[in-house]
mmCIF file of C-alpha atoms in Angstrom:
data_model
loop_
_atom_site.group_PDB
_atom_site.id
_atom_site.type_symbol
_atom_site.label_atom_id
_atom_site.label_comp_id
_atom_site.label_asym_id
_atom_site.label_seq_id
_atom_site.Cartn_x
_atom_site.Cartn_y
_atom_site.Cartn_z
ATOM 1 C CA UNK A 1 11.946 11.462 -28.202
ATOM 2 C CA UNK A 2 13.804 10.078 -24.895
ATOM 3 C CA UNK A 3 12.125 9.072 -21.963
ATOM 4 C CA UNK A 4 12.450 11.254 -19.081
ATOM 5 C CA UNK A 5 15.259 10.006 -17.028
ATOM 6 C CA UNK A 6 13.600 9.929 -13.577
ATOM 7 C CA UNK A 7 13.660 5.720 -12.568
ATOM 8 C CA UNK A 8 16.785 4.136 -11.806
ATOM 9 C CA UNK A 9 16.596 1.173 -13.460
ATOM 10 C CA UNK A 10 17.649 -2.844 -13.475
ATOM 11 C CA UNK A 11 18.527 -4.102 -17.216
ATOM 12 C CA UNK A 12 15.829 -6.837 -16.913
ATOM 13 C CA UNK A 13 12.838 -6.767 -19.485
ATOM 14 C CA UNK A 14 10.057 -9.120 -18.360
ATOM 15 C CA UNK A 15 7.787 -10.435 -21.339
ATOM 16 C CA UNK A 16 5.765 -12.844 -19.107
ATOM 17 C CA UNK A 17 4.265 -13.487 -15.831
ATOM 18 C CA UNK A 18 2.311 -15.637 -13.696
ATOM 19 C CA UNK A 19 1.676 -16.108 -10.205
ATOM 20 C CA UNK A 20 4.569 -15.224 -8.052
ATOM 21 C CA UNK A 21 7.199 -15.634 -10.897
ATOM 22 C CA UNK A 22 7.794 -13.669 -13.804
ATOM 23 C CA UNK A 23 10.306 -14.496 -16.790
ATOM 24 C CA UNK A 24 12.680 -12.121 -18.817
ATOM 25 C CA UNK A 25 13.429 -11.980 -22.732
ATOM 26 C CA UNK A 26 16.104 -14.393 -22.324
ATOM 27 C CA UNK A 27 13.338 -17.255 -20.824
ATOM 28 C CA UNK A 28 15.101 -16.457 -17.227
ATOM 29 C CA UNK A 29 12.635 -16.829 -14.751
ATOM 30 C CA UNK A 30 12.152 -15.220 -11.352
ATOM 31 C CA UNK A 31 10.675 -15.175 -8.201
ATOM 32 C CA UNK A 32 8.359 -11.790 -7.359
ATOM 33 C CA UNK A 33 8.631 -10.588 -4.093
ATOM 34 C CA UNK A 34 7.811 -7.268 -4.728
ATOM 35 C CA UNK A 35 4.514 -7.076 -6.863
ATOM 36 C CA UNK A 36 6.073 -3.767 -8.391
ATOM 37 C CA UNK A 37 5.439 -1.818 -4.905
ATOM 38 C CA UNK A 38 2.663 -4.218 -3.378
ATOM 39 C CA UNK A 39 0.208 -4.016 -6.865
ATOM 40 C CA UNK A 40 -0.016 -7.691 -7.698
ATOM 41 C CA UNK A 41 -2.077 -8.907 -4.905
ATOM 42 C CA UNK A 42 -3.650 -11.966 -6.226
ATOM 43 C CA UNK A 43 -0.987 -12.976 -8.575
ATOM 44 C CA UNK A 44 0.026 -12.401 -12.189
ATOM 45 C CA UNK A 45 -2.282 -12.635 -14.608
ATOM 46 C CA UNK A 46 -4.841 -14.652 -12.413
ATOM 47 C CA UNK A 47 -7.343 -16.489 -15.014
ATOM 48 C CA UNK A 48 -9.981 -14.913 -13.296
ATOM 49 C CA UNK A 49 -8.704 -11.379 -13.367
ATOM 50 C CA UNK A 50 -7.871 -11.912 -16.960
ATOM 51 C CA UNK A 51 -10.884 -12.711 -18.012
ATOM 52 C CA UNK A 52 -13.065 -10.272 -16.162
ATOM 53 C CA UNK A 53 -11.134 -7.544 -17.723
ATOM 54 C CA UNK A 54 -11.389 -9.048 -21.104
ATOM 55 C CA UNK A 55 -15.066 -9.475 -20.766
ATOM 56 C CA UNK A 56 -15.747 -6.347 -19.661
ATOM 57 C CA UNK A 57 -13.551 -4.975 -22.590
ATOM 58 C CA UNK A 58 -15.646 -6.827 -24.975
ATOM 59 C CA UNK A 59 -18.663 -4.978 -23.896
ATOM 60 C CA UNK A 60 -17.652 -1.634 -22.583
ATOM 61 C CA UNK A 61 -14.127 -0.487 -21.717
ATOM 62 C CA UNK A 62 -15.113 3.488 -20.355
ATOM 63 C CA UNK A 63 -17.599 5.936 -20.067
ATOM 64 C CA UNK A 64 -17.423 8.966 -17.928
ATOM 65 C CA UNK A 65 -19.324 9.211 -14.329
ATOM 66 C CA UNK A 66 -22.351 11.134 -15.927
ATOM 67 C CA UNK A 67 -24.218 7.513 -16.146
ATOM 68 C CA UNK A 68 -24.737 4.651 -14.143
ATOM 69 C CA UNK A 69 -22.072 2.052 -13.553
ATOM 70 C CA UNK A 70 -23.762 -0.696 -11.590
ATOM 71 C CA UNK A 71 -20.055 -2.229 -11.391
ATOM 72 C CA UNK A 72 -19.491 0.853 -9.010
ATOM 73 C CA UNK A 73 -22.131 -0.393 -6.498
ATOM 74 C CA UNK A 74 -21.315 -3.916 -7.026
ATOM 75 C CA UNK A 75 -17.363 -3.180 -6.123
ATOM 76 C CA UNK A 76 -18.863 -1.357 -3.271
ATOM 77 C CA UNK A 77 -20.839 -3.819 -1.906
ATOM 78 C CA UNK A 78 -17.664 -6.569 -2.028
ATOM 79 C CA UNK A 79 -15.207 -4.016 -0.609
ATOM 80 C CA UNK A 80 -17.669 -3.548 2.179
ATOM 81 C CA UNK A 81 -18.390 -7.176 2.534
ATOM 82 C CA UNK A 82 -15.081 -8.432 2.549
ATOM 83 C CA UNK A 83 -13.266 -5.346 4.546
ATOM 84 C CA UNK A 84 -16.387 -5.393 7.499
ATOM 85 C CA UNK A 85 -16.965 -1.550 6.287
ATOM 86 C CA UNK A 86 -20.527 -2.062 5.118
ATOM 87 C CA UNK A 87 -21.872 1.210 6.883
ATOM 88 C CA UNK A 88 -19.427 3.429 4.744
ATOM 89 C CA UNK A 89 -19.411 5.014 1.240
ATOM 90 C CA UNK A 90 -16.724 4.589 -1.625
ATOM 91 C CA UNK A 91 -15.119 7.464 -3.849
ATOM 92 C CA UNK A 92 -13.376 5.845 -6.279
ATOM 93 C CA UNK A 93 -10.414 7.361 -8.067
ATOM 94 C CA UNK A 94 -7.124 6.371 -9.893
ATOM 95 C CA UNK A 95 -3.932 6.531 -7.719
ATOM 96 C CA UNK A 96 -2.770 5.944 -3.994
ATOM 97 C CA UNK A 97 -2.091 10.033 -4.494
ATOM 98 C CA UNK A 98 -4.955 10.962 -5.596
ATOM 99 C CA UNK A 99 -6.204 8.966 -2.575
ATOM 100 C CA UNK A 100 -4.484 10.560 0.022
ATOM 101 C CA UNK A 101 -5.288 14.068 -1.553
ATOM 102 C CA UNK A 102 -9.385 13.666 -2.077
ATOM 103 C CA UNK A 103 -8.943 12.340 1.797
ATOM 104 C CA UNK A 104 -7.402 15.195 3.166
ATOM 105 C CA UNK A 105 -9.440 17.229 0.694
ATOM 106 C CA UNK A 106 -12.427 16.024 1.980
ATOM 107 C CA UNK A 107 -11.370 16.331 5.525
ATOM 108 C CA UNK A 108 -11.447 19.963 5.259
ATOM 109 C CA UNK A 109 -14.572 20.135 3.612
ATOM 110 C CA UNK A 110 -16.112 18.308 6.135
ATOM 111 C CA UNK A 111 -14.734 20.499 9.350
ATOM 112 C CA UNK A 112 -13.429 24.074 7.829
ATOM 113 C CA UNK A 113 -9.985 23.505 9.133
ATOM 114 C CA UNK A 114 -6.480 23.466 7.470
ATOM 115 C CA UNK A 115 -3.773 21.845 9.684
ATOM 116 C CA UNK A 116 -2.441 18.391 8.993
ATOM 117 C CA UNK A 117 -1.069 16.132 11.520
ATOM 118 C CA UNK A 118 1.577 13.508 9.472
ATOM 119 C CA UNK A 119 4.768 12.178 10.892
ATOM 120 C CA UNK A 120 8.633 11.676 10.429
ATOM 121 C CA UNK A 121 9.092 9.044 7.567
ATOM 122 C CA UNK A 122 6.226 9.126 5.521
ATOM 123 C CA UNK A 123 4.925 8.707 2.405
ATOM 124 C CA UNK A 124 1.207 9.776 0.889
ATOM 125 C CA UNK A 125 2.347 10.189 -2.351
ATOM 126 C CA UNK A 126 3.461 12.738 -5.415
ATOM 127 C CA UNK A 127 0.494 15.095 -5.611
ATOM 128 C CA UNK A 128 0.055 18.712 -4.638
ATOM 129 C CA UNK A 129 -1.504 17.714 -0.874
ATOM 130 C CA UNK A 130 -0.093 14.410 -0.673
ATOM 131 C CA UNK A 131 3.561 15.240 -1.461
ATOM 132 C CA UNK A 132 3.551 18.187 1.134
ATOM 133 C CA UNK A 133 2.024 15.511 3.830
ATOM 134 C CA UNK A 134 5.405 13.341 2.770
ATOM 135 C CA UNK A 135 8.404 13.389 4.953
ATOM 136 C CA UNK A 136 10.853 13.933 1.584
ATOM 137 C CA UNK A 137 11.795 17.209 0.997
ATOM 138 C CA UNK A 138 13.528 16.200 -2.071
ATOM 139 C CA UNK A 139 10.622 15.370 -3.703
ATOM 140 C CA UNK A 140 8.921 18.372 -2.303
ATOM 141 C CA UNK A 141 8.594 21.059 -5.124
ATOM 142 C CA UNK A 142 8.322 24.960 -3.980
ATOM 143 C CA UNK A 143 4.635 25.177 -5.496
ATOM 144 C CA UNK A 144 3.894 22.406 -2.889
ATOM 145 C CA UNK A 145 5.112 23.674 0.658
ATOM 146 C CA UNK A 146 2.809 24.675 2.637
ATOM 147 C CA UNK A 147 3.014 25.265 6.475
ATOM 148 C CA UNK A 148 -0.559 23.587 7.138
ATOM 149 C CA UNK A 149 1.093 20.436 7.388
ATOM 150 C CA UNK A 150 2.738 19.436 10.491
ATOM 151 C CA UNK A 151 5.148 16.778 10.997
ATOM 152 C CA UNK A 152 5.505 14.744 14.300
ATOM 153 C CA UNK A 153 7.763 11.756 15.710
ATOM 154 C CA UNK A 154 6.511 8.601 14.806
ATOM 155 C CA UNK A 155 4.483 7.116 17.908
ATOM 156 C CA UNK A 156 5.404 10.229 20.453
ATOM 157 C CA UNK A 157 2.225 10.231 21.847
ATOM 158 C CA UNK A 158 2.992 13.299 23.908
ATOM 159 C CA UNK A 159 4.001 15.429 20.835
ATOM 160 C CA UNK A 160 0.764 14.396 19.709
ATOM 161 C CA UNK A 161 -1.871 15.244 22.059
ATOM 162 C CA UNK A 162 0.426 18.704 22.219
ATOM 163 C CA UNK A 163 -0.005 19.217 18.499
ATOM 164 C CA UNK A 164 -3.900 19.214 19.225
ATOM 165 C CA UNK A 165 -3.447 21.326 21.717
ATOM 166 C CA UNK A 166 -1.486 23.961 19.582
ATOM 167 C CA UNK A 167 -3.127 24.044 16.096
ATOM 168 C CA UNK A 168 -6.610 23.384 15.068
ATOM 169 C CA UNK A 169 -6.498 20.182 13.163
ATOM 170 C CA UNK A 170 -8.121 19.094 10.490
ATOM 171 C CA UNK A 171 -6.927 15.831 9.942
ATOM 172 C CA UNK A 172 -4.032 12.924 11.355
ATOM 173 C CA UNK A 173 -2.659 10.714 8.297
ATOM 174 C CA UNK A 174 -0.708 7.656 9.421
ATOM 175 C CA UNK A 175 -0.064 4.722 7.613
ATOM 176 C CA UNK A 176 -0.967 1.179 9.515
ATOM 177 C CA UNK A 177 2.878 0.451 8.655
ATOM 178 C CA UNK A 178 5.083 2.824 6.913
ATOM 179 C CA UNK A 179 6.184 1.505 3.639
ATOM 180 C CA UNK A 180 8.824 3.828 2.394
ATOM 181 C CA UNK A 181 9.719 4.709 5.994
ATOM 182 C CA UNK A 182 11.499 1.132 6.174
ATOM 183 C CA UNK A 183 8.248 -1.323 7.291
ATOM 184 C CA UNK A 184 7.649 0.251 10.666
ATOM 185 C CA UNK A 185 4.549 -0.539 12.250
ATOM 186 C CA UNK A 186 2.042 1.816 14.336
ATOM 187 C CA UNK A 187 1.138 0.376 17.366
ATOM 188 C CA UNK A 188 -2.426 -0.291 18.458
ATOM 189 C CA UNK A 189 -1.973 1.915 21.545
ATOM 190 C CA UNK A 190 -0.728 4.769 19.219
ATOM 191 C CA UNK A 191 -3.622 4.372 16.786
ATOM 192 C CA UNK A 192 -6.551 4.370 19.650
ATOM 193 C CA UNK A 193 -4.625 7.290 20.567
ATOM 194 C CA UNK A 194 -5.252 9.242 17.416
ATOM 195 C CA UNK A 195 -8.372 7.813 17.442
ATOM 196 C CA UNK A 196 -9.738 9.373 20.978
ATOM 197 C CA UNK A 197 -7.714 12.939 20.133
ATOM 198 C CA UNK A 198 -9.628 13.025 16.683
ATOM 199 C CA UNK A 199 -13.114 12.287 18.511
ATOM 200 C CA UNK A 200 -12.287 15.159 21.314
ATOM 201 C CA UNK A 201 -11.138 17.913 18.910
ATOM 202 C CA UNK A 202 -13.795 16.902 15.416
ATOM 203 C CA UNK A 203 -10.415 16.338 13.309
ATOM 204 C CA UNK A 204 -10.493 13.796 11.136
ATOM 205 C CA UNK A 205 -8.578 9.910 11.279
ATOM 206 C CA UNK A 206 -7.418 9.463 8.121
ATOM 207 C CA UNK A 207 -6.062 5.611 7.849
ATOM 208 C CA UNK A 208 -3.720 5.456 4.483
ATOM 209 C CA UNK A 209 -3.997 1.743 3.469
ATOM 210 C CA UNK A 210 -2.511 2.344 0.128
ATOM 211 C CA UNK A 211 -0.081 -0.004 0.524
ATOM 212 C CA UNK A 212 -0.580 -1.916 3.959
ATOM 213 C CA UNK A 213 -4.014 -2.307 3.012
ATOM 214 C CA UNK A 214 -5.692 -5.256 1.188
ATOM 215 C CA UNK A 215 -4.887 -7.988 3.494
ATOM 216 C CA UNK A 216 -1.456 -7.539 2.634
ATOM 217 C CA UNK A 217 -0.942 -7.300 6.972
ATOM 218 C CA UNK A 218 -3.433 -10.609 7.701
ATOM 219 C CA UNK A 219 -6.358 -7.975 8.115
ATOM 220 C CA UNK A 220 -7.945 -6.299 5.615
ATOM 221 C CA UNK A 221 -6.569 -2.515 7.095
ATOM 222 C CA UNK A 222 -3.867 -2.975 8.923
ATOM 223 C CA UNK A 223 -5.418 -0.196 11.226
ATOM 224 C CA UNK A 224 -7.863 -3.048 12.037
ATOM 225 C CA UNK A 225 -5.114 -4.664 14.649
ATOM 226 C CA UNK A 226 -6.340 -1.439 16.591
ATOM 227 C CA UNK A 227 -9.719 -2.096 16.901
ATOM 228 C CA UNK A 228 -10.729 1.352 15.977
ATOM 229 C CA UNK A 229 -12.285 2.968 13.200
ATOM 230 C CA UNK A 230 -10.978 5.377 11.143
ATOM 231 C CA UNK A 231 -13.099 7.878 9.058
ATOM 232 C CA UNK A 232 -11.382 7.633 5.813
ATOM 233 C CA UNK A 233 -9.512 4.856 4.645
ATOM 234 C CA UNK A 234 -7.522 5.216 1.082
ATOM 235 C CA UNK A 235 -6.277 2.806 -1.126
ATOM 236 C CA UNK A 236 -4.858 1.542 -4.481
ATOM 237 C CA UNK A 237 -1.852 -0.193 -4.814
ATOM 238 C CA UNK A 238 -3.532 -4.087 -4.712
ATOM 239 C CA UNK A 239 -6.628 -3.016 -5.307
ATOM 240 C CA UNK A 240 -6.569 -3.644 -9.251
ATOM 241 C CA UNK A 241 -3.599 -6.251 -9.137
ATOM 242 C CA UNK A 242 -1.837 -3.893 -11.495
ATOM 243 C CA UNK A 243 -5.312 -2.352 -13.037
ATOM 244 C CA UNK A 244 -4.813 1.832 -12.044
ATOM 245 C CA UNK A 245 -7.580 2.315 -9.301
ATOM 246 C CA UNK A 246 -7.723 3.985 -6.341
ATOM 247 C CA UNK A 247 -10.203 4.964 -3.969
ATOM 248 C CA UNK A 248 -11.719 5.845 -0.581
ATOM 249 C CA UNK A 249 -14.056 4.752 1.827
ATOM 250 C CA UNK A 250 -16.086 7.514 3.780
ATOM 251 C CA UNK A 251 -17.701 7.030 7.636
ATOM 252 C CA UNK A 252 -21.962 8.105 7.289
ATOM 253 C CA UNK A 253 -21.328 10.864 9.472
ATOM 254 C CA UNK A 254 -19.209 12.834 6.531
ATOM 255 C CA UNK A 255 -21.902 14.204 4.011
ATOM 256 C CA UNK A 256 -21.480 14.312 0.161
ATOM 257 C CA UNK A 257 -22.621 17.094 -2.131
ATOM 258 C CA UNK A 258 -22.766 17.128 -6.226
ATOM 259 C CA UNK A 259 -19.320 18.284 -7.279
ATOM 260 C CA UNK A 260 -17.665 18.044 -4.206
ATOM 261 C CA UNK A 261 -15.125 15.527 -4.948
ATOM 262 C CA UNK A 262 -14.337 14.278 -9.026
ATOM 263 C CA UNK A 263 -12.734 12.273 -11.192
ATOM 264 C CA UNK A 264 -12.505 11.600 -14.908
ATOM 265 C CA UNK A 265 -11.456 8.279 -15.218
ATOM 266 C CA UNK A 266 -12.181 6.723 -11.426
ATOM 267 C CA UNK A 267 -14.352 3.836 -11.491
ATOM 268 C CA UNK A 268 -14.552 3.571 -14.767
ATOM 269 C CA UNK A 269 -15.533 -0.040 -16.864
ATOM 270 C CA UNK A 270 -12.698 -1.728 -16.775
ATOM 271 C CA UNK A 271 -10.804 -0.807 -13.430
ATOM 272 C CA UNK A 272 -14.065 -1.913 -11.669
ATOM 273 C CA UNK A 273 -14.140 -5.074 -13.224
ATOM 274 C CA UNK A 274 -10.405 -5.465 -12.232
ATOM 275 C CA UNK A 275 -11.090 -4.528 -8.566
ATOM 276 C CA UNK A 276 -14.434 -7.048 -8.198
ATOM 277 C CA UNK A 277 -11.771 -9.751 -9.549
ATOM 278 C CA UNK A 278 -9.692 -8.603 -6.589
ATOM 279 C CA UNK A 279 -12.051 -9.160 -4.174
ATOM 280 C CA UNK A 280 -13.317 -12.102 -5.436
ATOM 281 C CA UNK A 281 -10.080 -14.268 -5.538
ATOM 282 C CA UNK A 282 -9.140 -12.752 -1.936
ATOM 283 C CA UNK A 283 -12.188 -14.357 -0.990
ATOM 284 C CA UNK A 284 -12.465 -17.390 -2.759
ATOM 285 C CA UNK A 285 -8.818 -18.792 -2.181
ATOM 286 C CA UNK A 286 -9.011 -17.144 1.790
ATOM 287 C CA UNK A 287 -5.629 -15.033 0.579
ATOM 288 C CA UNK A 288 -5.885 -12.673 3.949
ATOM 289 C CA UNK A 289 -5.420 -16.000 5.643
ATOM 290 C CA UNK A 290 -2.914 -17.017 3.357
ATOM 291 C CA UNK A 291 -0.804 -13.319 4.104
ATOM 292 C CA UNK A 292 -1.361 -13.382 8.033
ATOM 293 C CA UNK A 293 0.140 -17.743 7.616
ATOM 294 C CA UNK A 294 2.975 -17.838 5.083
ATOM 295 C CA UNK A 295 4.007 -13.876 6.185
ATOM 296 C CA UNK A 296 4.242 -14.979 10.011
ATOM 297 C CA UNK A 297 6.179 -17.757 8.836
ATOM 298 C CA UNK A 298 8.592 -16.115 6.937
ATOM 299 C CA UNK A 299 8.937 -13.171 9.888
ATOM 300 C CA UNK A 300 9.922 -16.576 12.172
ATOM 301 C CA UNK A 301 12.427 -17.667 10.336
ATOM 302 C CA UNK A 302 13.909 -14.554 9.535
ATOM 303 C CA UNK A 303 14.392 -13.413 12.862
ATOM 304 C CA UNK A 304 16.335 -17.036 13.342
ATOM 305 C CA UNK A 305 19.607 -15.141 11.670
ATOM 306 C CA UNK A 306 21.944 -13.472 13.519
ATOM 307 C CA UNK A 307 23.374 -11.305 10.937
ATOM 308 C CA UNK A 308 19.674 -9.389 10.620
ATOM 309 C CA UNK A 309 19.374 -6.486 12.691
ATOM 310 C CA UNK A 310 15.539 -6.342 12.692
ATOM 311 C CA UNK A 311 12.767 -8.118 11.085
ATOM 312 C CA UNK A 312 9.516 -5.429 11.367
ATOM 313 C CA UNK A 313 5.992 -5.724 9.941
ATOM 314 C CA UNK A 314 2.921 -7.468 9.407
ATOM 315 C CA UNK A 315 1.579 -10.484 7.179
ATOM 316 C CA UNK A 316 3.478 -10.734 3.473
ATOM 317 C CA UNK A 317 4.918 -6.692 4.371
ATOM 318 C CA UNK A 318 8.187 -7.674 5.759
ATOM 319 C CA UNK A 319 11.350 -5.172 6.398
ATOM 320 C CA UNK A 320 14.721 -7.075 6.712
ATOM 321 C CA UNK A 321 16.694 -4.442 8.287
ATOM 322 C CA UNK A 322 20.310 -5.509 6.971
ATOM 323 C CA UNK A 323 23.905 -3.867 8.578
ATOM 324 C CA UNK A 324 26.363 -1.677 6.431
ATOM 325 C CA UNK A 325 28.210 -5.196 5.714
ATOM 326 C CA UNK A 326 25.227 -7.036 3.504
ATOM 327 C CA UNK A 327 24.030 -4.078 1.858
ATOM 328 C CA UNK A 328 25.017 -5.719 -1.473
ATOM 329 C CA UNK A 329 22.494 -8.950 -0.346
ATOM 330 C CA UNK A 330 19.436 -7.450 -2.451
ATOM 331 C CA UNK A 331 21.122 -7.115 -5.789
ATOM 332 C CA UNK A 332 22.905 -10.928 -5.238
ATOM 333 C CA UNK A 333 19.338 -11.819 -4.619
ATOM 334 C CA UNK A 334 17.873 -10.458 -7.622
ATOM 335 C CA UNK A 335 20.987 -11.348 -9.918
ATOM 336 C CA UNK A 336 22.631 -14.642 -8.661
ATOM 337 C CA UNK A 337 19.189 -16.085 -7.051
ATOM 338 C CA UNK A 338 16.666 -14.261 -9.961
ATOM 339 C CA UNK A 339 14.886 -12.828 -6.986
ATOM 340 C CA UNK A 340 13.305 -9.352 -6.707
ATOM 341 C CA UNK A 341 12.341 -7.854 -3.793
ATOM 342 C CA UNK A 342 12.429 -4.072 -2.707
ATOM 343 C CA UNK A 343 14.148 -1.854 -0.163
ATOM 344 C CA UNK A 344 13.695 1.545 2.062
ATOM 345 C CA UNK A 345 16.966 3.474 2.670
ATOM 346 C CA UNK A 346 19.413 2.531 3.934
ATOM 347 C CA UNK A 347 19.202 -1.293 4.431
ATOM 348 C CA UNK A 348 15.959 -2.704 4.550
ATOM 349 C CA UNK A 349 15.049 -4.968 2.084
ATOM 350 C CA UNK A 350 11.207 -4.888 1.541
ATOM 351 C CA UNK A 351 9.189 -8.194 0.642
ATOM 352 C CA UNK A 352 5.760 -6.945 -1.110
ATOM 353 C CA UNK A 353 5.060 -10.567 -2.493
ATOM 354 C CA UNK A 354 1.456 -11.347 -3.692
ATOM 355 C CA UNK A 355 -1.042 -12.102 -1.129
ATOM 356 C CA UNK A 356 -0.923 -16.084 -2.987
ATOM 357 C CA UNK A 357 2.606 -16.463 -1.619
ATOM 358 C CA UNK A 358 3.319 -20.237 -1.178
ATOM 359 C CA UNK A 359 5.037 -21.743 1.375
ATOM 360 C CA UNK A 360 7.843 -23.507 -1.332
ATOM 361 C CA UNK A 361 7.988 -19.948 -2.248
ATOM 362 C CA UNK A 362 8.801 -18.477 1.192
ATOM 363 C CA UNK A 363 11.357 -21.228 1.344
ATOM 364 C CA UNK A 364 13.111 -20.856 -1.887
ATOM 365 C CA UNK A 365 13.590 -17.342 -0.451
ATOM 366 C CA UNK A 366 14.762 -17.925 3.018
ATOM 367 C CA UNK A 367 17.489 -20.411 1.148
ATOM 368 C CA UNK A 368 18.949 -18.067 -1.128
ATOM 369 C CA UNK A 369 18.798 -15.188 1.685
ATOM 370 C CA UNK A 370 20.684 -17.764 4.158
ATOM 371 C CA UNK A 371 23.295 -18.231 1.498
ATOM 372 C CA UNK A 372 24.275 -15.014 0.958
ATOM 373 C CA UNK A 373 23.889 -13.438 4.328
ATOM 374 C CA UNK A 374 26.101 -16.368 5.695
ATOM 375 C CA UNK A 375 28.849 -16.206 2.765
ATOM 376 C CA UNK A 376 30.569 -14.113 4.807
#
C-alpha cells in the first residue's frame, strides 16, 4: 500500500528533537521555527511534558467520556487560570477543525439561525462546516458548499455592519491574526466592532485561536489586545505541544444539554495530561512573556531590512512578506542554514517557533536571513 499523495514534501527525516532544534538521520541538526504549524509550544520533548504523558500512560492511557476524568476539570481549571476565562466552560475535542465546527455548531444551537459571517483569506479548517467557512475553494468539496456562509473583506467595517443588516446571523468567525491568510492581524477597533454588532443582533463572536492562540501573540488570545470578550474561543494547535487536542471554551450565558455536542476520543487520559503539561510550563518558565519579548524583538530587527516588504503580526507569529526576487530565501534557509520555517502564498515566510524561543536563537536566525536576503 502507498501513501496517499496529498503533502508536498522536503526529503528530511527527523529522528530527534529537543527544544527549538531538531536533528535528521544523518545527525544534521536544525533550528525549528515552525513547530510543524505552531504545535510545539513549549518545546520538543520538554522533560516535563514527557513525563506527564508517560505517567499517565502507565496508569491509564483512554477511556471514553461515559466516566469521570478529573484531569478534564483539572485542565479546565488551568486553562481558565492561566487564560483569565475562569467564568467559562470547556468542550474538549481533538482538532483545530473539529473546533471551529462544534463552535459554529453550537452557535446555532444556541440562537436558531444559519448564516455565517467569515472573511476573505481564511482558514477554520478541513471539516464539513469549517472548510465551507474557509476562503479556499480548492479545498472546498461539492458536499461542503453551502450558501449559509458569507464571506466579507477583511476589516471593512461597513460591509460588516451591512451584512447584519441583510442576513440573520448566527455567528462572525475571525481569527485574532490570520495564519494561512499571510500573518495579518485584526485590529482592536475591528474586533470591538464585531463585538457590539454581535451584542445588538444575539449572533454569536466566535474568536478562532487555533493557531494565534496560546500566548503564541504575547496574550493568551490574541483577541485579548481588543479588550473584548468573545463567546467561544477554539483551539488546538499548541495546546498539546504535538499531543492531538482540541477544544472550546463556552461564555455562561450559552446553555449545555446531554448529547448536544460529542466526542469519542476528546479529553481523553493522555491528551489531558499533555495539555495540563502545557499550561504548566507556560506558567512556570513565564513563556507568554517570553513570546510578547523575543517575538517583538525579532519584528524590530526585521523591519531594519530594506529588501522586506512587510513584517506583520504579533509575539513569536511573524509574516516576512518577501518580493518576487527572494522567493527562493525560505528553501536557502532551510537547506544552506538547516532552518525551517513556514510560508503563506505567495511570499511570506511564516515563523511559528516555540513559545521558549531564545534570544541566541532569534539571532542565529536574523544572521542567516541577512545573508541571504543581502546576497544579492
Amino acid at each position: 500500500m502507498q501513501l496517499f499523495d496529498v503533502y508536498p514534501i522536503n526529503d528530511i527525516t527527523i529522528e530527534r528533537a529537543a527544544g527549538s532544534n531538531v536533528w535528521d538521520d544523518k545527525g544534521n541538526q536544525y533550528l525549528d521555527l515552525y513547530g510543524g504549524h505552531a504545535v510545539i509550544s513549549i518545546g520538543h520533548t520538554h522533560p516535563h511534558y514527557v513525563k506527564r504523558l508517560t505517567d499517565q500512560l502507565s496508569k491509564v492511557g483512554f477511556y471514553s467520556n461515559s466516566i469521570k476524568i478529573p484531569l478534564q476539570q483539572q485542565l479546565a481549571e488551568k486553562l481558565g487560570k492561566i487564560s483569565g476565562k475562569e467564568d467559562y466552560q470547556l468542550f474538549l475535542c481533538n482538532s483545530g477543525a473539529e473546533a471551529n465546527e462544534n463552535a459554529l455548531k453550537l452557535a446555532s444551537f444556541h440562537n436558531g439561525k444559519k448564516k455565517i459571517i467569515a472573511f476573505k483569506k481564511s482558514f477554520h479548517g478541513r471539516t464539513s462546516l469549517a472548510v465551507a467557512a474557509t476562503d479556499n475553494p480548492k479545498i472546498v468539496a461539492p458536499v461542503n458548499e453551502t450558501d449559509n456562509v458569507v464571506f466579507l473583506p477583511w476589516q471593512d467595517e461597513a460591509a460588516l455592519e451591512a451584512a447584519f443588516k441583510q442576513y440573520e446571523v448566527s455567528s462572525v468567525i475571525i481569527e485574532g491574526i490570520q495564519g494561512v491568510g499571510g500573518i495579518q492581524v485584526a485590529s482592536e477597533s475591528f474586533l470591538q466592532k464585531i463585538r457590539s454588532l454581535c451584542d445588538a443582533h444575539n449572533a454569536v463572536f466566535i474568536a478562532d485561536s487555533v493557531q494565534c492562540g496560546y500566548g503564541r501573540s504575547g496574550k493568551f488570545y490574541s483577541h485579548d489586545f481588543a479588550g473584548v470578550n468573545a463567546d467561544i474561543y477554539t483551539m488546538a494547535k499548541g495546546m498539546g505541544n504535538g499531543f492531538p487536542i482540541g477544544a472550546i471554551i463556552i461564555a455562561p450565558h450559552i446553555q449545555a444539554s446531554y448529547g448536544l455536542l460529542g466526542t469519542t476520543f476528546g479529553g481523553n487520559h493522555l491528551a489531558c495530561a499533555a495539555a495540563l503539561s502545557v499550561l504548566e510550563v507556560i506558567e512556570q518558565d513565564d513563556l507568554i512573556a517570553n513570546a510578547a519579548k523575543v517575538g517583538g524583538y525579532l519584528i524590530e530587527q526585521l523591519k531594519q531590512f530594506p529588501q522586506v516588504k512587510e513584517v506583520r503580526g504579533r509575539g513569536l507569529m511573524i509574516g516576512i512578506e518577501l518580493p518576487e526576487s527572494l522567493n527562493h530565501v525560505r528553501k536557502e534557509l532551510l537547506f544552506k542554514h538547516r532552518i525551517f520555517t513556514g510560508e503563506a502564498k505567495p511570499n511570506v515566510i511564516r515563523l511559528l517557533p516555540s513559545l521558549a524561543l531564545t534570544m541566541e536563537h532569534a539571532d542565529q536566525f536574523l544572521t542567516a536571513f541577512k545573508q541571504e536576503v543581502e546576497k544579492n
